Coordinates of C-alpha atoms and ligand atoms in Angstrom, one line a residue:
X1 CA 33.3 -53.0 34.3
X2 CA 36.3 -50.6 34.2
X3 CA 34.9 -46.6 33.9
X4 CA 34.6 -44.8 30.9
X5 CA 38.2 -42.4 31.3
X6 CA 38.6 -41.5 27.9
X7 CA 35.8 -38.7 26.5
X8 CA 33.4 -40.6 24.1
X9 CA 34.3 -37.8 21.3
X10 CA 37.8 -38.7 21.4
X11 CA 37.3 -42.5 20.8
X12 CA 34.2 -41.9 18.0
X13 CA 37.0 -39.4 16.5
X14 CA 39.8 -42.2 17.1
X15 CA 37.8 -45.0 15.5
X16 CA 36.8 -43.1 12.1
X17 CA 40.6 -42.4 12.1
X18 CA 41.3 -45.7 12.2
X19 CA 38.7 -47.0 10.0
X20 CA 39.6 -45.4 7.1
X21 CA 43.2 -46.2 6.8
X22 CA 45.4 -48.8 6.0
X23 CA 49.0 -48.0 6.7
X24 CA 49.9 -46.3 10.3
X25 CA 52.8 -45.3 11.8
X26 CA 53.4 -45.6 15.8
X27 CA 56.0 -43.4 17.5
X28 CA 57.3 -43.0 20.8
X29 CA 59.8 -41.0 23.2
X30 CA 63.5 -41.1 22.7
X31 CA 65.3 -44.1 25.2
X32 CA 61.9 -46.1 24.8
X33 CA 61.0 -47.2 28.3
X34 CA 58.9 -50.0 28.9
X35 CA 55.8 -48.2 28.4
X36 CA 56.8 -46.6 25.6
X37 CA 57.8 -50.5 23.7
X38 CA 54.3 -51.8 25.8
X39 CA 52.0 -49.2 24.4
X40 CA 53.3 -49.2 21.1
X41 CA 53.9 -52.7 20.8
X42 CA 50.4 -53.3 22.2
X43 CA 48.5 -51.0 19.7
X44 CA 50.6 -52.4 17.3
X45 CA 49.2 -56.2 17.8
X46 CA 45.9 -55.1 17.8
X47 CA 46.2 -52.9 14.7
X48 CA 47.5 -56.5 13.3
X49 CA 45.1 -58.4 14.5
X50 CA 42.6 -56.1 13.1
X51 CA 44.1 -56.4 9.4
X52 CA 45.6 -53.2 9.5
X53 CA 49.2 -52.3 8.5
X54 CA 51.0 -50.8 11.0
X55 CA 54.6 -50.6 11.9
X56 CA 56.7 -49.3 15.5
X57 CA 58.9 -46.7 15.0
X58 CA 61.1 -45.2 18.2
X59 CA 63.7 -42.4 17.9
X60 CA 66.5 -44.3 19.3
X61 CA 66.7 -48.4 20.1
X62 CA 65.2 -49.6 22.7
X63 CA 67.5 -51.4 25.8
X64 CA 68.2 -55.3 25.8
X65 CA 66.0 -56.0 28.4
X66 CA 63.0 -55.2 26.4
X67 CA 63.8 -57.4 23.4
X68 CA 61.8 -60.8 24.8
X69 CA 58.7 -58.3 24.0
X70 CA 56.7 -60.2 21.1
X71 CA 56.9 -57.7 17.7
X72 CA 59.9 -56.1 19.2
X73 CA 61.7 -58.0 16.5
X74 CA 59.6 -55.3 14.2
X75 CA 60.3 -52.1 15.7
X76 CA 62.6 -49.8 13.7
X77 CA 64.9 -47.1 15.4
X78 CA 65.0 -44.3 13.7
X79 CA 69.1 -43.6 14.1
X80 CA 70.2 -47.1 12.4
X81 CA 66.9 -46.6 9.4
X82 CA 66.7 -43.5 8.8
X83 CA 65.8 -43.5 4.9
X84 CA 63.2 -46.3 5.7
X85 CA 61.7 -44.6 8.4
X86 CA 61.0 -41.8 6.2
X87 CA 59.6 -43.3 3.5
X88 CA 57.1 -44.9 5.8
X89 CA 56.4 -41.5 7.6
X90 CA 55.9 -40.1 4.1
X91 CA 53.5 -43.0 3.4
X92 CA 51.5 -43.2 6.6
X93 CA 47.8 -42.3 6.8
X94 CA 47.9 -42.4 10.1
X95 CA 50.1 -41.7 12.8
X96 CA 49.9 -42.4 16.5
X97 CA 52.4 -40.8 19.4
X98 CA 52.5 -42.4 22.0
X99 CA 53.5 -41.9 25.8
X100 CA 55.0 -38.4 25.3
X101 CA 53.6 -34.7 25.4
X102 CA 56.2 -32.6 23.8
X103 CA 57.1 -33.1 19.9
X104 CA 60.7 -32.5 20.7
X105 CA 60.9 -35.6 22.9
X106 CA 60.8 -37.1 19.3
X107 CA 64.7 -35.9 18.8
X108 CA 65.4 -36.1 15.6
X109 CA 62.6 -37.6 14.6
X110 CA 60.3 -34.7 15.7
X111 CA 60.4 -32.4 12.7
X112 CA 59.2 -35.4 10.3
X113 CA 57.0 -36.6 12.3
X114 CA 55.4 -32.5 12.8
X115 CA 55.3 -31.7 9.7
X116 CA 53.9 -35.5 8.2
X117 CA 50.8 -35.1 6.0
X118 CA 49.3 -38.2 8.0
X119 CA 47.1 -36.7 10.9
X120 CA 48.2 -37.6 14.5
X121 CA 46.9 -39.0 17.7
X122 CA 48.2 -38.3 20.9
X123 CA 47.8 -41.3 23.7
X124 CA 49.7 -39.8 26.3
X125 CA 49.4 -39.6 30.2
X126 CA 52.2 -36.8 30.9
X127 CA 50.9 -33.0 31.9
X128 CA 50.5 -30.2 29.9
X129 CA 50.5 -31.9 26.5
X130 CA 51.4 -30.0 22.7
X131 CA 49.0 -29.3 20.3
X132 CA 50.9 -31.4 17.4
X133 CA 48.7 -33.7 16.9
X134 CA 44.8 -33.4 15.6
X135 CA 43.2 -35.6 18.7
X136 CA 44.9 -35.3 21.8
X137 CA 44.2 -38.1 24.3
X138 CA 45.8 -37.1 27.2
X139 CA 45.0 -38.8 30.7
X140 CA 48.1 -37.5 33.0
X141 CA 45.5 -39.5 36.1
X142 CA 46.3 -42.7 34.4
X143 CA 49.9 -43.8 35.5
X144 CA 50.7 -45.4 32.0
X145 CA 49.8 -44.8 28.1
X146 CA 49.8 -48.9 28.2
X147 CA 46.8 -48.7 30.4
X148 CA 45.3 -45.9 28.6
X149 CA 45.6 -48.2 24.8
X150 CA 43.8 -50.7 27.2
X151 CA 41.0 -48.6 27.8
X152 CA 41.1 -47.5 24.2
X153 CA 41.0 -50.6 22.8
X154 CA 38.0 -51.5 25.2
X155 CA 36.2 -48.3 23.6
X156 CA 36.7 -49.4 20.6
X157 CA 34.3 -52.0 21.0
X158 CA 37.6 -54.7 20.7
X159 CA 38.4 -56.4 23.7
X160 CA 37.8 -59.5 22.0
X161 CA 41.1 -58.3 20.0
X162 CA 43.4 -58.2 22.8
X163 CA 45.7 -61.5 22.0
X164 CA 48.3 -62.8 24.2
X165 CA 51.0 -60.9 22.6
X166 CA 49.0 -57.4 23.1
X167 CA 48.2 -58.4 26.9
X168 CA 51.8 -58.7 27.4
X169 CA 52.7 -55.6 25.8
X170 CA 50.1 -54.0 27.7
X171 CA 51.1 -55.7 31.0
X172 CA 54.7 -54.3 30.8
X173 CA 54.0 -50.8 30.4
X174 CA 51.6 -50.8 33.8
X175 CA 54.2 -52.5 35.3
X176 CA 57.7 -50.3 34.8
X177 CA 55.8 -46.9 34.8
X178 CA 54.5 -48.1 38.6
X179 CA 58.3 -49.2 39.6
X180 CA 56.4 -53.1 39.2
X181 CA 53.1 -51.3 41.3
X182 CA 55.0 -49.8 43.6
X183 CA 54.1 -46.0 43.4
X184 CA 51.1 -44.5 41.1
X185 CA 49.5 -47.6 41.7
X186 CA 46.7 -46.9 43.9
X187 CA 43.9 -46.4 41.2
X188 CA 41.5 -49.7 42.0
X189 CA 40.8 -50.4 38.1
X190 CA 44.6 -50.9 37.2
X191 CA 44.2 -54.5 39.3
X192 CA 40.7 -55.2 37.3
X193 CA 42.5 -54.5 34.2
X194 CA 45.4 -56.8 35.1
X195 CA 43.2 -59.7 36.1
X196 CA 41.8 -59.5 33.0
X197 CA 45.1 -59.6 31.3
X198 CA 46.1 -62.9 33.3
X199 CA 42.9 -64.5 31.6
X200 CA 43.7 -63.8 28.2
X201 CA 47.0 -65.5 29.6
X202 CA 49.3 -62.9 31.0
X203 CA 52.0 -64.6 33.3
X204 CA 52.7 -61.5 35.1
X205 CA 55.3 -63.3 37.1
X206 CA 57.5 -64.2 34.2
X207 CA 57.3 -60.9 32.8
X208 CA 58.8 -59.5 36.1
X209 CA 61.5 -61.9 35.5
X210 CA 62.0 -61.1 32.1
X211 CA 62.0 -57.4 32.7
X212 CA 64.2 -56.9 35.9
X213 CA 66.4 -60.6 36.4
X214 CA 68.0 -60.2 33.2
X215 CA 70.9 -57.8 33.4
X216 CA 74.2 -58.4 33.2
X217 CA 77.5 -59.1 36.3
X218 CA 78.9 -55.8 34.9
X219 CA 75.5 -53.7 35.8
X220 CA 75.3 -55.1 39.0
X221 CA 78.4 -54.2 39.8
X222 CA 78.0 -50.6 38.4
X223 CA 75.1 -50.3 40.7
X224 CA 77.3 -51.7 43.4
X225 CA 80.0 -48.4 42.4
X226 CA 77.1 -45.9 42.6
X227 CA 75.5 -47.2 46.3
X228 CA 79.1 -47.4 47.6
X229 CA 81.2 -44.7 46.3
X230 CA 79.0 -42.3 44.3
X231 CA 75.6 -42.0 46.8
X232 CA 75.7 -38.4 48.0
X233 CA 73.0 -37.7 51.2
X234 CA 71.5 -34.6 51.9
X235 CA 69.7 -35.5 55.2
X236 CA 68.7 -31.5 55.6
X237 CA 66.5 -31.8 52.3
X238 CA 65.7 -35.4 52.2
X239 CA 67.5 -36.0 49.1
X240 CA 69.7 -38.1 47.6
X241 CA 72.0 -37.7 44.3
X242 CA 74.0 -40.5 42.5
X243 CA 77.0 -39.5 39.6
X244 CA 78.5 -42.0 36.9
X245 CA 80.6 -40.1 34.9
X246 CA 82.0 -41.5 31.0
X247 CA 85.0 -42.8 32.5
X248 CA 82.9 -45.1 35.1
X249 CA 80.6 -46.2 32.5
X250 CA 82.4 -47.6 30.2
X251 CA 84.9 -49.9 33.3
X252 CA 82.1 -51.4 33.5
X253 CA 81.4 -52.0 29.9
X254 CA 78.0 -49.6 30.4
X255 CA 75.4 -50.6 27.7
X256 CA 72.0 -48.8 26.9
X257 CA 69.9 -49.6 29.9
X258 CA 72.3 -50.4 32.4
X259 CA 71.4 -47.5 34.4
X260 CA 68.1 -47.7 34.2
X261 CA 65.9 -48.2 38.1
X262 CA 69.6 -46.8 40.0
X263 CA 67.3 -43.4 40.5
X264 CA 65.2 -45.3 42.8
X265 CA 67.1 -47.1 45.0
X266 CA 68.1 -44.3 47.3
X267 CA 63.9 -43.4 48.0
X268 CA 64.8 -46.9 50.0
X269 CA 66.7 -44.4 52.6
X270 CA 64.4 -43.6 55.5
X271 CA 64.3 -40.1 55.4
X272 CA 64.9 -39.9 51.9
X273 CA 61.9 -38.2 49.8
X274 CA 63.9 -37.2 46.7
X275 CA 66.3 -39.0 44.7
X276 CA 68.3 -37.7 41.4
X277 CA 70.6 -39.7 39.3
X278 CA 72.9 -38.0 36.6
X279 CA 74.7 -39.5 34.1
X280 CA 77.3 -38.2 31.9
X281 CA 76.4 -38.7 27.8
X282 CA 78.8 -38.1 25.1
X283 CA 77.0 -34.5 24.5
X284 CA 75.0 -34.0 28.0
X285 CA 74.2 -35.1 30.9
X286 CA 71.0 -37.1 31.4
X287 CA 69.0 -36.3 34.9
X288 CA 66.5 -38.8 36.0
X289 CA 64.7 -37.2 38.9
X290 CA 62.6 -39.8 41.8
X291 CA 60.2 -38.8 45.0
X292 CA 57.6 -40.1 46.5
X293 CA 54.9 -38.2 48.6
X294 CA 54.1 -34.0 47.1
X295 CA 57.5 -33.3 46.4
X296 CA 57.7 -32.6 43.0
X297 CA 60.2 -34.4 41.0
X298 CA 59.3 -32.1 37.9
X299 CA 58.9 -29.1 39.2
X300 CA 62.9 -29.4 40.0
X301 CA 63.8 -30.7 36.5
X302 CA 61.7 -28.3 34.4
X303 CA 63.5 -25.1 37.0
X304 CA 67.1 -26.4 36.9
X305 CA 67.3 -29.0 33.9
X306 CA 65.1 -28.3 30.9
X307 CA 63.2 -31.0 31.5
X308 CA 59.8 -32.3 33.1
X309 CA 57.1 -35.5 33.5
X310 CA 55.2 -36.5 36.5
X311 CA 55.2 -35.3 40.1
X312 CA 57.2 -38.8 41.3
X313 CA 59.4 -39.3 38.1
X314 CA 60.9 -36.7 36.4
X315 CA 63.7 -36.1 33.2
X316 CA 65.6 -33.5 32.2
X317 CA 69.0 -32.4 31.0
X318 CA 72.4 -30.2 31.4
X319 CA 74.7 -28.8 29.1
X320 CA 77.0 -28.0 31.7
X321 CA 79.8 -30.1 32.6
X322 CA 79.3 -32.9 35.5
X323 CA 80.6 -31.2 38.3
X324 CA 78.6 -27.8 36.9
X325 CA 76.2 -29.6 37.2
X326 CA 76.1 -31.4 40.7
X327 CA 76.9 -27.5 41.7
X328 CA 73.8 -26.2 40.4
X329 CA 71.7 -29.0 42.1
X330 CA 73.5 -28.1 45.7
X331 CA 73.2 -24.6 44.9
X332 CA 69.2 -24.8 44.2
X333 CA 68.5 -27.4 46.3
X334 CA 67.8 -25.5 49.7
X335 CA 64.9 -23.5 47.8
X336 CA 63.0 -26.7 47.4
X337 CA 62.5 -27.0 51.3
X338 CA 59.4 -25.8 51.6
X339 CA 57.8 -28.4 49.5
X340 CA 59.0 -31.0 52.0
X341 CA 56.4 -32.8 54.0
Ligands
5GP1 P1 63.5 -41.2 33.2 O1 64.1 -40.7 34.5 O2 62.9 -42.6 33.3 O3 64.3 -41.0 32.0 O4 62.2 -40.3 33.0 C1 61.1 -40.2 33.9 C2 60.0 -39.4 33.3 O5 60.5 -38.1 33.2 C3 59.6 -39.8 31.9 O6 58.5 -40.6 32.0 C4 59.3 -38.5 31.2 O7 58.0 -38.2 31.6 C5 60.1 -37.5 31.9 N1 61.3 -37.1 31.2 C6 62.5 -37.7 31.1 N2 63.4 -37.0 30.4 C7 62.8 -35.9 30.1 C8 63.2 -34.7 29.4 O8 64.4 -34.6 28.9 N3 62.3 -33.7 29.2 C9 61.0 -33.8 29.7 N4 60.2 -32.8 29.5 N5 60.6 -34.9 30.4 C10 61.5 -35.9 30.6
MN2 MN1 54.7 -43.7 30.4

């Protein structure tokens, strides 16, 4: 028996919501992740399987090496359907958002989303969560919103309607929001929910495959660029910062995704606590932002970048050129000292 996380008023309020309605709309964060595509995918199967009529809809596609996901084949992006995504927002009774706090991280899907007539649920495990929608479950103790539509599922009384595909889903958010179980990962129940997704048939092994052997010669040797010619070390602060500028990306024939676990690699370092990766976008740079122990990732992307998340894996973004940038980071970076262990 797993413990009762989510409040039993949430879940009676979830399941007359769900009861009562037909068509429902699933949203996530912009660059779905693999919890993101795993928790919406998942709720998705098991609105299915429970005869409802649901349909995925994410901001902006999701990256290649998420398409083996069962019902991916389903998911709109919002940039390449925009009219049909409307129409469907327009029509919803129902809408859930899932693994994100803040409506903006909706982009330019936010305002429709706000200001649909459906009512909202939040399943969300990030700090500090809006007030957009009309029941906010929000768990920031559980280290992924795949775990937490386990749970709710299990609440729900459904279990039984947790098929293959929905395991799977479910399986592959725990797994990339834990870096594959390798940091927020110490909460006992995440293992009794896992075991009881490799009965309903989960290869766990072959997901790990699927989700991390599949990139291309071209990534590889991006990542081979950034370890040998674009690592910086600050040994005084513990930290570590990695660059690819346009230019870089696109030698290598970047495609969406290509970057994506580069943050992590120098937290490898002994003596390195804190890792940050930036990466030049057409209109901004993108800052992923790594630690491990107390130092907090987020704290340093909501003061210098705009951003925030969790206390080991933060976002955030710059407006500023590249080299701005990298010069704010230096700049600030000796004021974050005291937070090392
Ligand atoms: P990633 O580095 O994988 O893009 O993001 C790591 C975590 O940081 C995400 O799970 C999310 O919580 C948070 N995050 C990423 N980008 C942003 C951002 O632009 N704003 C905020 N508030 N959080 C972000
Ligand atoms: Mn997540």
């Amino acid at each position: 028996m797993i413990s009762k996380i989510i409040a039993e008023d949430l879940i009676t309020k979830a399941k007359k919501a769900i009861d009562s309605v037909d068509k429902i709309v699933i949203v996530a964060h912009v660059g779905p992740d693999g919890d993101a595509m795993g928790s919406t995918l998942a709720l998705w199967h098991y609105l299915m399987t429970i005869e409802k009529e649901p349909v995925v809809i994410v901001p902006t596609p999701f990256p290649n090496f998420l398409s083996w996901m069962p019902g991916s084949e389903c998911v709109l992006d919002y940039e390449n359907n925009k009219e049909q995504s409307d129409k469907l927002i327009a029509e919803a009774e129902l809408i859930f958002a899932l693994d994100f706090n803040q409506a903006s991280r909706m982009a330019k899907m936010a305002d429709v989303i706000v200001n649909a007539s459906a009512p909202k649920i939040l399943v969300d495990h990030h700090l500090h969560p809006d007030n957009f929608a009309n029941i906010t479950i929000s768990y920031p103790e559980i280290s992924s919103t795949s775990e937490l539509i386990f749970r709710l599922i299990c609440r729900l009384g459904d279990f039984s309607m947790i098929n293959l595909a929905c395991a799977e889903c479910i399986y592959t958010g725990m797994m990339t929001d834990t870096g594959a179980f390798t940091y927020n990962s110490n909460g006992q129940e995440i293992y009794i929910i896992i075991a009881e997704l490799i009965k309903i048939g989960v290869d766990k092994d072959a997901i790990y495959r699927k989700v991390f052997n599949t990139y291309s010669a071209d990534r590889l040797r991006l990542m081979g660029l950034c370890l040998y010619e674009k690592m910086k070390i600050y040994p005084e602060y513990r930290a570590a910062l990695i660059t690819l500028s346009q230019q870089e990306m696109s030698k290598f024939n970047y495609v969406n995704g290509d970057a994506e676990g580069f943050v992590n690699i120098p937290l490898s370092i002994a003596g390195v606590d804190f890792s940050v990766f930036m990466r030049e976008d057409t209109d901004k740079i993108k800052i992923s932002l790594r630690s491990q122990g107390t130092f907090p990732a987020n704290k340093v992307s909501a003061d210098l970048f705009n951003g925030g998340g969790h206390l080991n894996a933060a976002g955030g973004e710059s407006y500023l050129t590249l080299t701005e940038t990298v010069k704010k980071f230096e700049d600030a970076l000796p004021n974050y000292k005291d937070f090392l262990e």
